PDB file of C-alpha atoms in Angstrom:
ATOM      1  CA  ALA A   1     109.384 110.833  89.344  1.00 75.00           C
ATOM      2  CA  GLN A   2     106.319 110.454  91.499  1.00 83.00           C
ATOM      3  CA  SER A   3     103.662 107.751  91.330  1.00 90.00           C
ATOM      4  CA  VAL A   4     100.559 106.597  93.189  1.00 93.00           C
ATOM      5  CA  THR A   5      99.225 103.123  93.906  1.00 94.00           C
ATOM      6  CA  GLN A   6      95.580 102.503  94.728  1.00 94.00           C
ATOM      7  CA  LEU A   7      94.762  98.851  95.251  1.00 87.00           C
ATOM      8  CA  GLY A   8      91.380  97.313  94.532  1.00 82.00           C
ATOM      9  CA  SER A   9      89.647  98.971  91.629  1.00 87.00           C
ATOM     10  CA  HIS A  10      86.202  98.202  93.077  1.00 93.00           C
ATOM     11  CA  VAL A  11      85.376  98.569  96.762  1.00 95.00           C
ATOM     12  CA  SER A  12      82.054  97.514  98.258  1.00 96.00           C
ATOM     13  CA  VAL A  13      80.968  98.860 101.616  1.00 97.00           C
ATOM     14  CA  SER A  14      77.754  98.505 103.561  1.00 97.00           C
ATOM     15  CA  GLU A  15      75.778 101.619 104.395  1.00 97.00           C
ATOM     16  CA  GLY A  16      76.886 102.812 107.835  1.00 97.00           C
ATOM     17  CA  ALA A  17      80.196 100.920 107.714  1.00 98.00           C
ATOM     18  CA  LEU A  18      83.707 102.359 107.616  1.00 97.00           C
ATOM     19  CA  VAL A  19      85.015 103.510 104.264  1.00 97.00           C
ATOM     20  CA  LEU A  20      88.770 102.910 103.864  1.00 97.00           C
ATOM     21  CA  LEU A  21      90.575 103.629 100.591  1.00 97.00           C
ATOM     22  CA  ARG A  22      94.310 103.047 100.505  1.00 97.00           C
ATOM     23  CA  CYS A  23      96.819 105.262  98.737  1.00 97.00           C
ATOM     24  CA  ASN A  24     100.570 104.736  98.676  1.00 96.00           C
ATOM     25  CA  TYR A  25     102.842 107.135  96.904  1.00 95.00           C
ATOM     26  CA  SER A  26     106.374 107.238  95.647  1.00 90.00           C
ATOM     27  CA  SER A  27     108.248 110.513  95.762  1.00 84.00           C
ATOM     28  CA  SER A  28     111.892 111.364  96.329  1.00 81.00           C
ATOM     29  CA  VAL A  29     110.956 114.735  97.829  1.00 86.00           C
ATOM     30  CA  PRO A  30     108.261 115.872 100.294  1.00 87.00           C
ATOM     31  CA  PRO A  31     104.942 115.340  98.550  1.00 92.00           C
ATOM     32  CA  TYR A  32     101.759 117.291  98.146  1.00 95.00           C
ATOM     33  CA  LEU A  33      98.853 114.821  98.248  1.00 96.00           C
ATOM     34  CA  PHE A  34      95.263 115.106  97.071  1.00 97.00           C
ATOM     35  CA  TRP A  35      92.088 113.040  97.101  1.00 98.00           C
ATOM     36  CA  TYR A  36      89.460 113.717  94.459  1.00 98.00           C
ATOM     37  CA  VAL A  37      85.941 112.310  94.039  1.00 98.00           C
ATOM     38  CA  GLN A  38      84.150 111.807  90.734  1.00 97.00           C
ATOM     39  CA  TYR A  39      80.384 111.329  90.607  1.00 95.00           C
ATOM     40  CA  PRO A  40      78.825 109.810  87.471  1.00 91.00           C
ATOM     41  CA  ASN A  41      79.047 112.014  84.403  1.00 89.00           C
ATOM     42  CA  GLN A  42      80.904 114.732  86.288  1.00 92.00           C
ATOM     43  CA  GLY A  43      84.444 116.010  86.592  1.00 94.00           C
ATOM     44  CA  LEU A  44      86.756 115.478  89.535  1.00 96.00           C
ATOM     45  CA  GLN A  45      86.057 117.409  92.713  1.00 97.00           C
ATOM     46  CA  LEU A  46      88.610 118.014  95.459  1.00 97.00           C
ATOM     47  CA  LEU A  47      87.881 116.122  98.694  1.00 97.00           C
ATOM     48  CA  LEU A  48      90.958 117.146 100.661  1.00 97.00           C
ATOM     49  CA  LYS A  49      94.666 117.839 100.372  1.00 96.00           C
ATOM     50  CA  TYR A  50      97.866 117.613 102.371  1.00 96.00           C
ATOM     51  CA  THR A  51     100.682 120.083 101.738  1.00 93.00           C
ATOM     52  CA  THR A  52     102.435 120.804 105.030  1.00 88.00           C
ATOM     53  CA  GLY A  53     101.579 120.950 108.724  1.00 87.00           C
ATOM     54  CA  ALA A  54      98.994 118.741 110.422  1.00 90.00           C
ATOM     55  CA  THR A  55      99.159 115.218 109.105  1.00 91.00           C
ATOM     56  CA  LEU A  56      95.465 114.462 109.725  1.00 96.00           C
ATOM     57  CA  VAL A  57      93.477 116.333 107.139  1.00 96.00           C
ATOM     58  CA  LYS A  58      89.714 116.779 107.152  1.00 96.00           C
ATOM     59  CA  GLY A  59      87.799 117.248 103.942  1.00 96.00           C
ATOM     60  CA  ILE A  60      84.280 117.614 102.666  1.00 95.00           C
ATOM     61  CA  ASN A  61      81.416 115.166 103.226  1.00 94.00           C
ATOM     62  CA  GLY A  62      82.944 113.735 106.424  1.00 96.00           C
ATOM     63  CA  PHE A  63      86.084 112.326 104.812  1.00 97.00           C
ATOM     64  CA  GLU A  64      89.542 112.566 106.291  1.00 97.00           C
ATOM     65  CA  ALA A  65      93.018 111.294 105.450  1.00 97.00           C
ATOM     66  CA  GLU A  66      96.256 110.892 107.347  1.00 96.00           C
ATOM     67  CA  PHE A  67      99.693 111.487 105.886  1.00 95.00           C
ATOM     68  CA  LYS A  68     102.194 108.922 107.157  1.00 95.00           C
ATOM     69  CA  LYS A  69     105.656 109.641 105.861  1.00 92.00           C
ATOM     70  CA  SER A  70     107.196 106.453 107.278  1.00 92.00           C
ATOM     71  CA  GLU A  71     104.627 104.350 105.410  1.00 93.00           C
ATOM     72  CA  THR A  72     104.477 106.617 102.320  1.00 94.00           C
ATOM     73  CA  SER A  73     100.705 106.480 102.657  1.00 95.00           C
ATOM     74  CA  PHE A  74      97.725 108.826 102.526  1.00 97.00           C
ATOM     75  CA  HIS A  75      94.701 106.612 103.201  1.00 97.00           C
ATOM     76  CA  LEU A  76      91.182 108.059 102.981  1.00 98.00           C
ATOM     77  CA  THR A  77      88.544 107.200 105.577  1.00 98.00           C
ATOM     78  CA  LYS A  78      84.962 107.973 106.503  1.00 98.00           C
ATOM     79  CA  PRO A  79      83.472 106.481 109.668  1.00 97.00           C
ATOM     80  CA  SER A  80      80.014 105.765 108.267  1.00 97.00           C
ATOM     81  CA  ALA A  81      79.232 105.249 104.583  1.00 97.00           C
ATOM     82  CA  HIS A  82      76.211 106.901 103.043  1.00 97.00           C
ATOM     83  CA  MET A  83      74.521 105.970  99.783  1.00 97.00           C
ATOM     84  CA  SER A  84      75.631 109.312  98.367  1.00 96.00           C
ATOM     85  CA  ASP A  85      79.287 108.233  98.770  1.00 97.00           C
ATOM     86  CA  ALA A  86      78.979 105.928  95.765  1.00 97.00           C
ATOM     87  CA  ALA A  87      81.511 107.389  93.335  1.00 97.00           C
ATOM     88  CA  GLU A  88      85.031 106.965  92.036  1.00 96.00           C
ATOM     89  CA  TYR A  89      87.895 108.207  94.176  1.00 97.00           C
ATOM     90  CA  PHE A  90      91.342 109.211  92.993  1.00 97.00           C
ATOM     91  CA  CYS A  91      94.536 109.830  94.921  1.00 97.00           C
ATOM     92  CA  ALA A  92      97.128 112.156  93.369  1.00 96.00           C
ATOM     93  CA  VAL A  93     100.644 113.346  94.205  1.00 95.00           C
ATOM     94  CA  THR A  94     102.942 116.158  93.209  1.00 93.00           C
ATOM     95  CA  PHE A  95     105.732 118.141  94.851  1.00 89.00           C
ATOM     96  CA  TYR A  96     107.098 121.646  95.165  1.00 88.00           C
ATOM     97  CA  GLY A  97     107.783 123.277  91.804  1.00 87.00           C
ATOM     98  CA  ASN A  98     106.225 120.449  89.795  1.00 88.00           C
ATOM     99  CA  ASN A  99     103.675 121.272  87.092  1.00 90.00           C
ATOM    100  CA  ARG A 100     102.029 117.864  86.912  1.00 93.00           C
ATOM    101  CA  LEU A 101      99.887 115.616  89.087  1.00 94.00           C
ATOM    102  CA  ALA A 102     100.357 111.856  89.120  1.00 93.00           C
ATOM    103  CA  PHE A 103      97.019 110.069  89.616  1.00 94.00           C
ATOM    104  CA  GLY A 104      96.269 106.616  90.898  1.00 94.00           C
ATOM    105  CA  LYS A 105      93.964 104.412  88.831  1.00 93.00           C
ATOM    106  CA  GLY A 106      91.029 105.076  91.130  1.00 95.00           C
ATOM    107  CA  ASN A 107      88.656 103.164  93.415  1.00 96.00           C
ATOM    108  CA  GLN A 108      85.044 102.666  92.390  1.00 96.00           C
ATOM    109  CA  VAL A 109      83.054 102.649  95.635  1.00 97.00           C
ATOM    110  CA  VAL A 110      79.732 100.839  95.779  1.00 97.00           C
ATOM    111  CA  VAL A 111      77.540 101.343  98.854  1.00 97.00           C
ATOM    112  CA  ILE A 112      75.290  98.409  99.710  1.00 97.00           C
ATOM    113  CA  PRO A 113      72.012  99.263 101.481  1.00 95.00           C
TER     114      PRO A 113
ATOM    115  CA  ASN B   1      80.696 130.553  89.339  1.00 63.00           C
ATOM    116  CA  ALA B   2      81.425 128.846  86.036  1.00 75.00           C
ATOM    117  CA  GLY B   3      84.946 127.594  86.879  1.00 95.00           C
ATOM    118  CA  VAL B   4      86.093 125.344  84.030  1.00 97.00           C
ATOM    119  CA  THR B   5      83.741 124.931  81.072  1.00 97.00           C
ATOM    120  CA  GLN B   6      84.190 122.331  78.351  1.00 97.00           C
ATOM    121  CA  THR B   7      82.438 122.270  75.002  1.00 97.00           C
ATOM    122  CA  PRO B   8      81.001 120.170  73.531  1.00 97.00           C
ATOM    123  CA  LYS B   9      79.766 117.690  76.144  1.00 96.00           C
ATOM    124  CA  PHE B  10      79.261 114.858  73.654  1.00 96.00           C
ATOM    125  CA  ARG B  11      80.473 114.200  70.139  1.00 96.00           C
ATOM    126  CA  VAL B  12      80.518 111.306  67.706  1.00 97.00           C
ATOM    127  CA  LEU B  13      83.085 111.338  64.913  1.00 96.00           C
ATOM    128  CA  LYS B  14      83.977 109.063  62.060  1.00 97.00           C
ATOM    129  CA  THR B  15      87.510 107.769  61.700  1.00 97.00           C
ATOM    130  CA  GLY B  16      89.678 110.332  59.949  1.00 97.00           C
ATOM    131  CA  GLN B  17      87.566 113.358  60.845  1.00 97.00           C
ATOM    132  CA  SER B  18      89.016 116.261  62.782  1.00 95.00           C
ATOM    133  CA  MET B  19      87.643 118.286  65.645  1.00 95.00           C
ATOM    134  CA  THR B  20      88.568 120.735  68.377  1.00 97.00           C
ATOM    135  CA  LEU B  21      87.584 120.575  72.025  1.00 98.00           C
ATOM    136  CA  LEU B  22      87.381 123.883  73.842  1.00 97.00           C
ATOM    137  CA  CYS B  23      88.209 124.519  77.485  1.00 98.00           C
ATOM    138  CA  ALA B  24      87.535 127.894  79.110  1.00 98.00           C
ATOM    139  CA  GLN B  25      88.324 128.943  82.680  1.00 97.00           C
ATOM    140  CA  ASP B  26      87.329 132.129  84.480  1.00 96.00           C
ATOM    141  CA  MET B  27      89.703 131.866  87.467  1.00 96.00           C
ATOM    142  CA  ASN B  28      92.664 133.614  85.826  1.00 96.00           C
ATOM    143  CA  HIS B  29      94.725 130.444  86.216  1.00 97.00           C
ATOM    144  CA  GLU B  30      98.118 130.171  84.566  1.00 96.00           C
ATOM    145  CA  TYR B  31      98.199 126.384  84.323  1.00 97.00           C
ATOM    146  CA  MET B  32      95.827 124.358  82.174  1.00 98.00           C
ATOM    147  CA  TYR B  33      95.698 120.626  81.409  1.00 98.00           C
ATOM    148  CA  TRP B  34      94.048 118.112  79.104  1.00 98.00           C
ATOM    149  CA  TYR B  35      93.497 114.540  80.316  1.00 98.00           C
ATOM    150  CA  ARG B  36      91.813 111.496  78.940  1.00 97.00           C
ATOM    151  CA  GLN B  37      90.015 108.985  81.148  1.00 96.00           C
ATOM    152  CA  ASP B  38      89.590 105.368  80.131  1.00 94.00           C
ATOM    153  CA  PRO B  39      88.186 102.513  82.252  1.00 87.00           C
ATOM    154  CA  GLY B  40      90.812 101.081  84.581  1.00 83.00           C
ATOM    155  CA  MET B  41      93.464 103.556  83.396  1.00 86.00           C
ATOM    156  CA  GLY B  42      92.782 106.517  85.664  1.00 88.00           C
ATOM    157  CA  LEU B  43      93.562 109.939  84.202  1.00 94.00           C
ATOM    158  CA  ARG B  44      96.369 110.290  81.716  1.00 95.00           C
ATOM    159  CA  LEU B  45      97.859 113.658  80.838  1.00 96.00           C
ATOM    160  CA  ILE B  46      97.782 114.535  77.135  1.00 98.00           C
ATOM    161  CA  HIS B  47      99.197 118.078  77.012  1.00 98.00           C
ATOM    162  CA  TYR B  48      99.442 120.992  79.377  1.00 98.00           C
ATOM    163  CA  SER B  49     100.247 124.698  79.408  1.00 97.00           C
ATOM    164  CA  VAL B  50     102.062 126.802  81.978  1.00 96.00           C
ATOM    165  CA  GLY B  51     100.868 130.090  80.535  1.00 94.00           C
ATOM    166  CA  GLU B  52      99.516 131.917  77.511  1.00 95.00           C
ATOM    167  CA  GLY B  53     101.375 130.954  74.371  1.00 94.00           C
ATOM    168  CA  THR B  54     103.041 127.884  75.913  1.00 96.00           C
ATOM    169  CA  THR B  55     102.304 124.164  75.578  1.00 97.00           C
ATOM    170  CA  ALA B  56     104.064 120.974  76.663  1.00 97.00           C
ATOM    171  CA  LYS B  57     103.605 117.252  76.105  1.00 97.00           C
ATOM    172  CA  GLY B  58     102.175 114.953  78.733  1.00 95.00           C
ATOM    173  CA  GLU B  59     102.363 111.160  78.855  1.00 94.00           C
ATOM    174  CA  VAL B  60     100.050 110.398  75.893  1.00 96.00           C
ATOM    175  CA  PRO B  61     100.418 113.277  73.382  1.00 97.00           C
ATOM    176  CA  ASP B  62     100.434 111.337  70.101  1.00 96.00           C
ATOM    177  CA  GLY B  63      97.535 112.168  67.788  1.00 96.00           C
ATOM    178  CA  TYR B  64      96.651 115.386  69.621  1.00 97.00           C
ATOM    179  CA  ASN B  65      97.608 119.033  69.280  1.00 97.00           C
ATOM    180  CA  VAL B  66      96.894 121.960  71.578  1.00 97.00           C
ATOM    181  CA  SER B  67      96.939 125.737  71.538  1.00 97.00           C
ATOM    182  CA  ARG B  68      96.801 128.410  74.240  1.00 97.00           C
ATOM    183  CA  LEU B  69      96.354 131.671  72.391  1.00 95.00           C
ATOM    184  CA  LYS B  70      94.430 133.286  75.245  1.00 96.00           C
ATOM    185  CA  LYS B  71      95.067 132.758  78.932  1.00 96.00           C
ATOM    186  CA  GLN B  72      91.508 131.654  79.618  1.00 97.00           C
ATOM    187  CA  ASN B  73      91.248 129.132  76.761  1.00 97.00           C
ATOM    188  CA  PHE B  74      92.995 125.849  76.038  1.00 98.00           C
ATOM    189  CA  LEU B  75      92.094 123.989  72.850  1.00 98.00           C
ATOM    190  CA  LEU B  76      92.628 120.301  72.154  1.00 98.00           C
ATOM    191  CA  GLY B  77      92.639 119.191  68.533  1.00 97.00           C
ATOM    192  CA  LEU B  78      92.364 115.817  66.878  1.00 96.00           C
ATOM    193  CA  GLU B  79      93.621 116.107  63.311  1.00 91.00           C
ATOM    194  CA  SER B  80      92.623 112.629  62.117  1.00 95.00           C
ATOM    195  CA  ALA B  81      90.487 110.832  64.673  1.00 95.00           C
ATOM    196  CA  ALA B  82      91.087 107.138  65.381  1.00 97.00           C
ATOM    197  CA  PRO B  83      88.895 104.652  67.317  1.00 97.00           C
ATOM    198  CA  SER B  84      91.643 104.465  69.980  1.00 96.00           C
ATOM    199  CA  GLN B  85      90.849 108.085  70.821  1.00 97.00           C
ATOM    200  CA  THR B  86      87.368 107.169  71.998  1.00 97.00           C
ATOM    201  CA  SER B  87      87.444 108.402  75.568  1.00 97.00           C
ATOM    202  CA  VAL B  88      86.222 110.978  78.053  1.00 97.00           C
ATOM    203  CA  TYR B  89      88.346 114.118  77.939  1.00 98.00           C
ATOM    204  CA  PHE B  90      88.794 116.399  80.918  1.00 98.00           C
ATOM    205  CA  CYS B  91      90.241 119.860  81.125  1.00 98.00           C
ATOM    206  CA  ALA B  92      91.647 121.266  84.352  1.00 98.00           C
ATOM    207  CA  SER B  93      93.249 124.486  85.525  1.00 98.00           C
ATOM    208  CA  ARG B  94      95.386 125.453  88.486  1.00 97.00           C
ATOM    209  CA  GLY B  95      96.777 128.515  90.190  1.00 95.00           C
ATOM    210  CA  PRO B  96     100.487 129.394  90.263  1.00 93.00           C
ATOM    211  CA  TYR B  97     101.612 127.082  93.080  1.00 93.00           C
ATOM    212  CA  SER B  98     102.063 123.334  92.934  1.00 93.00           C
ATOM    213  CA  ASN B  99     100.343 122.849  96.315  1.00 93.00           C
ATOM    214  CA  GLN B 100      97.115 124.215  94.850  1.00 95.00           C
ATOM    215  CA  PRO B 101      94.491 121.776  93.553  1.00 95.00           C
ATOM    216  CA  GLN B 102      93.503 121.427  89.948  1.00 97.00           C
ATOM    217  CA  HIS B 103      89.921 122.414  89.067  1.00 97.00           C
ATOM    218  CA  PHE B 104      88.165 120.178  86.559  1.00 97.00           C
ATOM    219  CA  GLY B 105      85.486 120.634  83.937  1.00 97.00           C
ATOM    220  CA  ASP B 106      82.652 118.153  83.508  1.00 96.00           C
ATOM    221  CA  GLY B 107      84.241 116.401  80.565  1.00 96.00           C
ATOM    222  CA  THR B 108      83.635 115.735  76.882  1.00 97.00           C
ATOM    223  CA  ARG B 109      82.513 112.240  75.917  1.00 97.00           C
ATOM    224  CA  LEU B 110      83.971 111.486  72.473  1.00 97.00           C
ATOM    225  CA  SER B 111      83.202 108.417  70.370  1.00 97.00           C
ATOM    226  CA  ILE B 112      85.118 107.608  67.199  1.00 97.00           C
ATOM    227  CA  LEU B 113      83.379 105.169  64.878  1.00 96.00           C
TER     228      LEU B 113
END
């Protein structure tokens, strides 16, 4: 079975500072990894995904994530936070042939002016 | 592009009442999912479907039923609503491969009094 751990339910970051959201996964087989963003009163929107190939993945809105197999991690970063980045972020994992996604509990990001 | 459409967007029920939430997708996706989202709990899978006429239980199926009579529609029913079912419900759909992302609707906010 696969699972995802996201530490720190609430993350505060100053405008212009680095955004770093940590995601560690558990999977007995090579994983497919996703980051989603949820703005208030909206559904989840895909930020980026890793399936195979290049381990540094670039997504929308300036976000990127790096798959590190040895650390079982897929941390999300953005060099400079913008006020519009205030949202909830979810990491999710699945694997080949699986019908279901396992989600982390999410990080609520607050951007401080 | 409509994507995934959920109706209604808001609903208030009394304990013991029944209702059906409708999810419609226009992407010809085989896979469809129903989740509930509660504060601090992330997304939890209620039921899902791998194709027309099929349904399967997720991690929190009790108190809910589903039907997938048409490929584009996935219905979630509450036969006798309970206050514990107060939540935000999300529908999602996905293409045929597990490395493809799920596409989410904007949610239904349900309150049970």
